[in-house]
Coordinates of C-alpha atoms in Angstrom, one line a residue:
M1 CA 30.9 3.3 -3.0
D2 CA 32.7 2.3 0.2
E3 CA 30.0 1.0 2.5
N4 CA 32.3 1.5 5.5
K5 CA 31.9 5.2 5.0
L6 CA 28.1 5.1 5.2
R7 CA 26.4 5.9 8.5
I8 CA 23.1 4.2 9.2
I9 CA 20.5 6.0 11.4
R10 CA 17.3 4.5 12.6
I11 CA 14.4 7.0 12.7
S12 CA 12.0 6.2 15.6
E13 CA 9.7 8.7 17.2
K14 CA 11.8 11.8 16.3
F15 CA 13.6 12.6 13.1
N16 CA 16.9 12.9 14.8
D17 CA 19.8 13.6 12.4
L18 CA 17.5 13.7 9.3
G19 CA 15.2 16.5 8.4
I20 CA 11.7 15.9 7.0
E21 CA 12.5 18.0 3.9
E22 CA 15.7 16.0 3.1
W23 CA 13.7 12.8 3.4
A24 CA 10.9 14.1 1.2
D25 CA 13.3 15.5 -1.4
Y26 CA 15.1 12.1 -1.7
V27 CA 11.8 10.4 -2.3
A28 CA 10.7 13.0 -4.9
Q29 CA 14.0 12.8 -6.8
H30 CA 14.2 9.0 -6.9
T31 CA 12.8 7.3 -10.0
N32 CA 11.0 4.6 -7.9
G33 CA 10.1 6.9 -5.0
N34 CA 6.4 7.0 -4.1
I35 CA 4.1 8.1 -1.3
F36 CA 4.7 4.9 0.8
H37 CA 8.4 6.0 1.2
H38 CA 7.3 9.5 2.2
P39 CA 7.5 10.9 5.8
L40 CA 3.7 11.5 5.5
I41 CA 3.0 7.8 5.7
Y42 CA 5.6 7.3 8.4
K43 CA 3.9 9.9 10.6
A44 CA 0.4 8.6 9.8
N45 CA 1.5 5.1 11.0
E46 CA 2.4 6.6 14.4
Y47 CA -1.3 7.0 15.1
I48 CA -2.1 3.3 14.6
P49 CA -2.1 1.5 18.0
D50 CA -0.6 -1.8 16.8
Y51 CA 1.9 -0.2 14.4
K52 CA 5.4 1.0 15.2
P53 CA 6.8 2.9 12.2
L54 CA 10.4 2.3 11.3
A55 CA 12.9 3.9 8.9
L56 CA 16.5 3.3 8.2
V57 CA 18.7 5.8 6.3
A58 CA 22.2 5.4 4.9
L59 CA 24.1 8.7 4.9
D60 CA 27.5 9.3 3.3
E61 CA 30.3 11.5 4.5
N62 CA 28.5 14.6 3.3
N63 CA 25.3 13.5 5.1
D64 CA 23.6 12.9 1.7
I65 CA 21.1 10.1 1.6
Q66 CA 22.3 7.0 -0.3
A67 CA 19.5 4.6 0.7
L68 CA 16.2 4.7 2.5
L69 CA 13.7 2.1 3.7
T70 CA 10.5 2.7 5.5
G71 CA 7.9 0.3 7.1
F72 CA 6.2 -0.6 10.3
I73 CA 6.3 -3.3 12.9
H74 CA 2.9 -4.7 13.2
N75 CA 1.8 -6.5 16.3
V76 CA -1.0 -8.5 14.8
K77 CA -2.3 -10.0 18.1
G78 CA -1.7 -8.8 21.6
G79 CA -1.5 -10.7 24.8
L80 CA 0.9 -13.4 26.0
L81 CA 1.5 -14.7 22.4
S82 CA 2.2 -11.3 20.9
F83 CA 5.9 -12.2 20.3
L84 CA 4.6 -14.7 17.7
S85 CA 2.7 -12.1 15.8
R86 CA 5.1 -9.3 15.3
R87 CA 6.1 -8.7 11.7
L88 CA 7.8 -5.9 9.8
I89 CA 6.1 -4.8 6.6
L90 CA 7.7 -2.6 4.0
L91 CA 4.9 -1.5 1.6
Q92 CA 7.5 -0.7 -1.0
P93 CA 11.2 -1.8 -1.5
P94 CA 14.0 0.4 -0.2
L95 CA 15.2 3.3 -2.3
Y96 CA 18.9 3.4 -3.0
S97 CA 21.5 5.3 -5.0
D98 CA 24.1 2.6 -5.0
L99 CA 23.8 -1.2 -4.6
S100 CA 26.3 -1.2 -1.7
A101 CA 24.0 1.2 0.1
L102 CA 21.1 -1.2 -0.4
D103 CA 23.2 -4.0 0.9
I104 CA 24.1 -2.3 4.1
V105 CA 20.6 -1.1 5.0
L106 CA 19.2 -4.6 4.5
K107 CA 22.0 -6.0 6.7
T108 CA 21.2 -3.4 9.3
L109 CA 17.5 -4.1 9.1
I110 CA 18.0 -7.8 9.7
N111 CA 20.3 -7.2 12.6
E112 CA 18.2 -4.5 14.3
C113 CA 15.0 -6.5 14.0
S114 CA 16.2 -10.0 14.8
K115 CA 14.7 -9.8 18.3
E116 CA 11.7 -7.6 17.5
V117 CA 9.9 -9.5 14.7
V118 CA 9.3 -13.0 13.5
Y119 CA 9.7 -12.1 9.8
I120 CA 10.2 -9.2 7.4
E121 CA 8.1 -8.8 4.2
V122 CA 9.1 -6.5 1.4
R123 CA 6.2 -5.7 -0.9
N124 CA 6.3 -4.2 -4.3
S125 CA 4.2 -2.8 -7.2
I126 CA 6.7 -3.1 -10.1
P127 CA 9.3 -5.8 -10.8
F128 CA 12.6 -5.7 -8.8
D129 CA 15.8 -4.8 -10.6
N130 CA 17.8 -7.9 -11.4
Q131 CA 20.9 -6.6 -9.6
A132 CA 18.9 -5.8 -6.5
K133 CA 17.5 -9.4 -6.6
E134 CA 21.1 -10.6 -6.0
I135 CA 21.5 -8.3 -3.0
Y136 CA 18.3 -9.7 -1.4
K137 CA 19.2 -13.3 -2.1
N138 CA 22.7 -12.8 -0.6
N139 CA 21.1 -11.4 2.5
G140 CA 18.9 -14.4 3.0
F141 CA 15.6 -13.1 1.6
I142 CA 13.3 -15.5 -0.2
Y143 CA 11.5 -14.4 -3.3
K144 CA 7.8 -15.0 -3.4
T145 CA 5.8 -14.7 -6.6
H146 CA 3.1 -12.1 -6.4
L147 CA 1.1 -10.4 -9.2
N148 CA -0.2 -6.9 -9.9
F149 CA -2.0 -4.8 -12.5
I150 CA -0.8 -1.4 -13.7
V151 CA -3.2 0.6 -15.8
D152 CA -1.7 3.1 -18.3
C153 CA -3.8 6.3 -18.1
S154 CA -1.8 8.4 -20.5
D155 CA -4.4 8.1 -23.3
P156 CA -7.9 8.6 -21.8
H157 CA -9.7 7.4 -25.0
Q158 CA -7.6 4.2 -25.2
T159 CA -7.8 3.6 -21.4
W160 CA -11.6 3.6 -21.6
Y161 CA -11.7 1.1 -24.4
N162 CA -9.2 -1.2 -22.7
I163 CA -11.7 -1.7 -20.0
S164 CA -13.9 -4.8 -20.6
E165 CA -17.2 -4.2 -22.3
S166 CA -19.1 -5.6 -19.3
K167 CA -17.4 -3.2 -16.9
R168 CA -18.0 -0.2 -19.2
R169 CA -21.7 -1.2 -19.3
Q170 CA -21.8 -1.4 -15.5
I171 CA -20.2 2.0 -15.1
K172 CA -22.7 3.6 -17.5
K173 CA -25.7 1.8 -15.8
A174 CA -24.5 2.9 -12.3
Q175 CA -24.3 6.5 -13.3
K176 CA -27.6 6.4 -15.2
N177 CA -29.3 4.9 -12.1
G178 CA -28.1 7.9 -10.1
A179 CA -24.9 6.8 -8.5
I180 CA -22.4 9.7 -8.4
I181 CA -18.6 10.0 -7.7
I182 CA -17.7 12.4 -5.0
E183 CA -14.1 13.8 -5.5
E184 CA -14.1 16.3 -2.7
P185 CA -16.0 14.6 0.2
K186 CA -16.7 16.1 3.5
L187 CA -15.0 14.5 6.5
S188 CA -18.5 13.3 7.6
Q189 CA -18.8 11.4 4.3
V190 CA -15.3 9.9 4.8
R191 CA -16.6 8.6 8.2
E192 CA -19.6 7.0 6.4
Y193 CA -17.1 5.3 4.1
Y194 CA -14.9 4.2 7.0
L195 CA -17.8 2.5 8.7
I196 CA -18.5 0.4 5.6
L197 CA -14.8 -0.4 5.3
Q198 CA -14.6 -1.3 9.0
N199 CA -17.5 -3.7 8.7
F200 CA -16.0 -5.3 5.6
Y201 CA -12.6 -5.9 7.3
R202 CA -14.1 -7.2 10.5
N203 CA -16.8 -9.5 9.1
K204 CA -15.5 -10.6 5.7
L205 CA -11.8 -10.2 5.4
K206 CA -11.2 -10.8 9.2
K207 CA -8.2 -8.6 9.1
P208 CA -7.1 -5.6 11.2
L209 CA -7.8 -2.2 9.9
P210 CA -6.2 1.1 10.9
P211 CA -8.3 3.4 13.1
F212 CA -10.1 6.4 11.6
S213 CA -7.3 8.7 12.7
Y214 CA -5.0 7.2 10.1
F215 CA -7.5 8.1 7.3
E216 CA -8.1 11.5 8.8
I217 CA -4.4 12.3 8.5
L218 CA -4.4 11.2 4.9
Y219 CA -7.5 13.3 4.3
N220 CA -5.9 16.4 5.8
N221 CA -2.4 16.0 4.4
K222 CA -1.0 19.1 2.7
Y223 CA 1.9 17.7 0.6
E224 CA 1.0 18.9 -2.9
E225 CA 3.0 16.2 -4.7
Y226 CA 1.8 13.5 -2.4
E227 CA -1.9 14.1 -1.8
T228 CA -4.5 11.5 -1.1
K229 CA -7.8 11.5 -2.8
F230 CA -10.9 10.0 -1.2
L231 CA -13.1 9.0 -4.2
L232 CA -16.5 8.1 -2.7
I233 CA -19.7 6.7 -4.3
E234 CA -23.0 8.3 -3.3
F235 CA -26.5 7.1 -4.1
Q236 CA -29.6 8.9 -2.8
N237 CA -27.5 11.0 -0.4
K238 CA -25.9 7.9 1.1
I239 CA -22.3 6.8 0.8
I240 CA -22.3 3.2 -0.6
G241 CA -18.6 2.7 -1.3
G242 CA -15.3 4.3 -2.4
M243 CA -11.6 4.1 -2.6
V244 CA -8.7 5.8 -0.8
C245 CA -6.1 6.8 -3.4
P246 CA -2.7 8.1 -2.4
I247 CA -0.9 9.8 -5.3
S248 CA 2.8 9.7 -5.9
A249 CA 4.4 12.8 -7.4
K250 CA 1.5 13.1 -9.9
K251 CA 2.9 10.0 -11.7
T252 CA 0.9 7.2 -10.1
I253 CA -2.4 6.9 -8.3
H254 CA -2.6 3.9 -5.9
E255 CA -5.5 1.7 -4.7
H256 CA -5.0 1.8 -1.0
Y257 CA -8.4 0.8 0.4
I258 CA -11.6 0.0 -1.5
V259 CA -15.0 -1.1 -0.4
G260 CA -18.5 -1.2 -1.9
L261 CA -22.0 -2.3 -0.8
D262 CA -22.3 -4.4 -3.9
K263 CA -24.9 -6.8 -2.7
E264 CA -27.1 -4.1 -1.3
Y265 CA -26.8 -1.9 -4.4
K266 CA -26.5 -4.4 -7.2
D267 CA -27.5 -1.9 -9.9
E268 CA -25.2 0.9 -8.7
Y269 CA -22.0 -1.3 -8.8
P270 CA -20.2 0.8 -6.1
S271 CA -16.9 -1.2 -6.3
V272 CA -16.8 -1.0 -10.1
L273 CA -17.6 2.7 -10.1
A274 CA -15.0 3.4 -7.4
T275 CA -12.3 1.7 -9.5
W276 CA -13.4 3.6 -12.5
A277 CA -13.3 6.9 -10.4
A278 CA -9.6 6.4 -9.7
I279 CA -8.7 5.6 -13.3
D280 CA -10.8 8.5 -14.6
Y281 CA -9.3 10.9 -12.1
A282 CA -5.8 9.8 -13.4
C283 CA -6.8 10.3 -17.0
R284 CA -8.2 13.8 -16.3
H285 CA -5.3 15.0 -14.2
G286 CA -2.3 13.9 -16.2
I287 CA -1.4 11.0 -13.9
Q288 CA 0.1 8.3 -16.0
F289 CA -0.5 5.1 -14.0
F290 CA -3.2 3.5 -11.8
D291 CA -1.6 0.9 -9.5
F292 CA -3.9 -1.8 -8.1
M293 CA -1.3 -2.6 -5.4
G294 CA -1.5 -6.3 -5.8
A295 CA -3.4 -9.1 -7.5
G296 CA -2.5 -12.2 -5.4
E297 CA -0.3 -15.2 -6.1
P298 CA -0.4 -17.0 -9.5
N299 CA -2.0 -20.4 -9.9
I300 CA -4.2 -19.7 -6.8
D301 CA -7.9 -18.8 -7.3
Y302 CA -8.4 -15.2 -6.3
G303 CA -11.7 -13.5 -7.2
V304 CA -10.3 -10.0 -6.7
R305 CA -7.7 -10.7 -9.4
E306 CA -10.5 -11.6 -11.8
F307 CA -12.2 -8.3 -10.9
K308 CA -9.1 -6.3 -11.4
S309 CA -8.3 -7.9 -14.7
K310 CA -11.3 -6.3 -16.3
F311 CA -10.0 -2.7 -16.1
G312 CA -7.4 -2.9 -18.9
G313 CA -4.2 -3.1 -16.8
Q314 CA -1.0 -4.8 -17.7
L315 CA -0.4 -7.9 -15.6
C316 CA 3.1 -8.0 -14.1
E317 CA 4.9 -10.0 -11.4
P318 CA 6.6 -7.5 -9.0
G319 CA 7.0 -10.3 -6.4
R320 CA 7.8 -10.0 -2.7
Y321 CA 10.7 -10.8 -0.5
L322 CA 10.5 -12.6 2.8
F323 CA 13.1 -12.9 5.5
V324 CA 12.3 -15.3 8.4
H325 CA 14.1 -14.8 11.6
S326 CA 12.7 -18.0 13.2
N327 CA 11.0 -20.8 11.1
L328 CA 9.4 -22.3 14.2
K329 CA 7.8 -19.0 15.2
Y330 CA 6.9 -18.2 11.6
N331 CA 5.0 -21.5 11.2
L332 CA 3.3 -21.1 14.6
A333 CA 2.3 -17.6 13.7
K334 CA 0.8 -18.7 10.3
Y335 CA -1.2 -21.5 12.0
G336 CA -2.3 -19.2 14.8
F337 CA -3.5 -16.4 12.4
S338 CA -5.4 -19.0 10.3
L339 CA -7.0 -20.3 13.5
Y340 CA -7.8 -16.8 14.7
Q341 CA -9.6 -16.0 11.4
K342 CA -11.7 -19.1 11.7
L343 CA -12.6 -18.4 15.3
I344 CA -13.8 -14.9 14.7
G345 CA -15.7 -16.1 11.6

């Protein structure tokens, strides 16, 4: 394809030359398209104070989409030093029909954001295509190793027995003790879950969390092929944990946010039960895969990876790509964020 014949549009607050339906259709028809490419997530990000959603689309002469990338500019820390904390995150790699279209949207992304952000990070759940890797490399992106687990849920019987014996025992014990899975929670129960999540992010992870309005949009979304399940754990009429699970075209269910009051409810194992809830939901609804959405860097101790490894998933290395506009600002930002975490701790 002649990339000179492609027209690149940047979608900001309005959808301009591209209709929502065309965007959604392209995602649905693409093999690697998922909910994080969908306009639903783009619009949800508009409600997050420190997020600025961004999308680039490559259109051919017939106004047909040939490439699409979506993400958000995140202003991690406000104030005088905010220029050091702006980053662009793509939760999934760009979709493309042709490698030349991928090339041009990446080039445009770099040029458009050179003065807006310190760095660009392209995350992923499944390994990058080898030909695409060359495009990223030629555009100055640096590959970073990063792991993930994908659970095959196509055979419910086998999926259950792929889970470690200790986790199966914990699931059974939690349910025997009276912990139950809520698949259709009320909004008030989602608020209970959010308060637990908010406390976890503020006091343990020391990372920013989207406001409740973001979760409310996911809770209320009406896209049949791209729904979001809130699978909550209840014990004695109290929410003690749960998981937010976006679903991509009934093919993959994703772990988006998970939390559990595991210390307070040791015999109810809320984090274990929430993870099982997502896998079990997939098994019962014909969803082939459960995506853990990341398992850290190899050769670095990561307790969450050990936890995730017990649920029978296939370990893979999808990796990530990083483009740094300014090494000086990037190194200052990394140091500053590390210092910020220590101070609030």
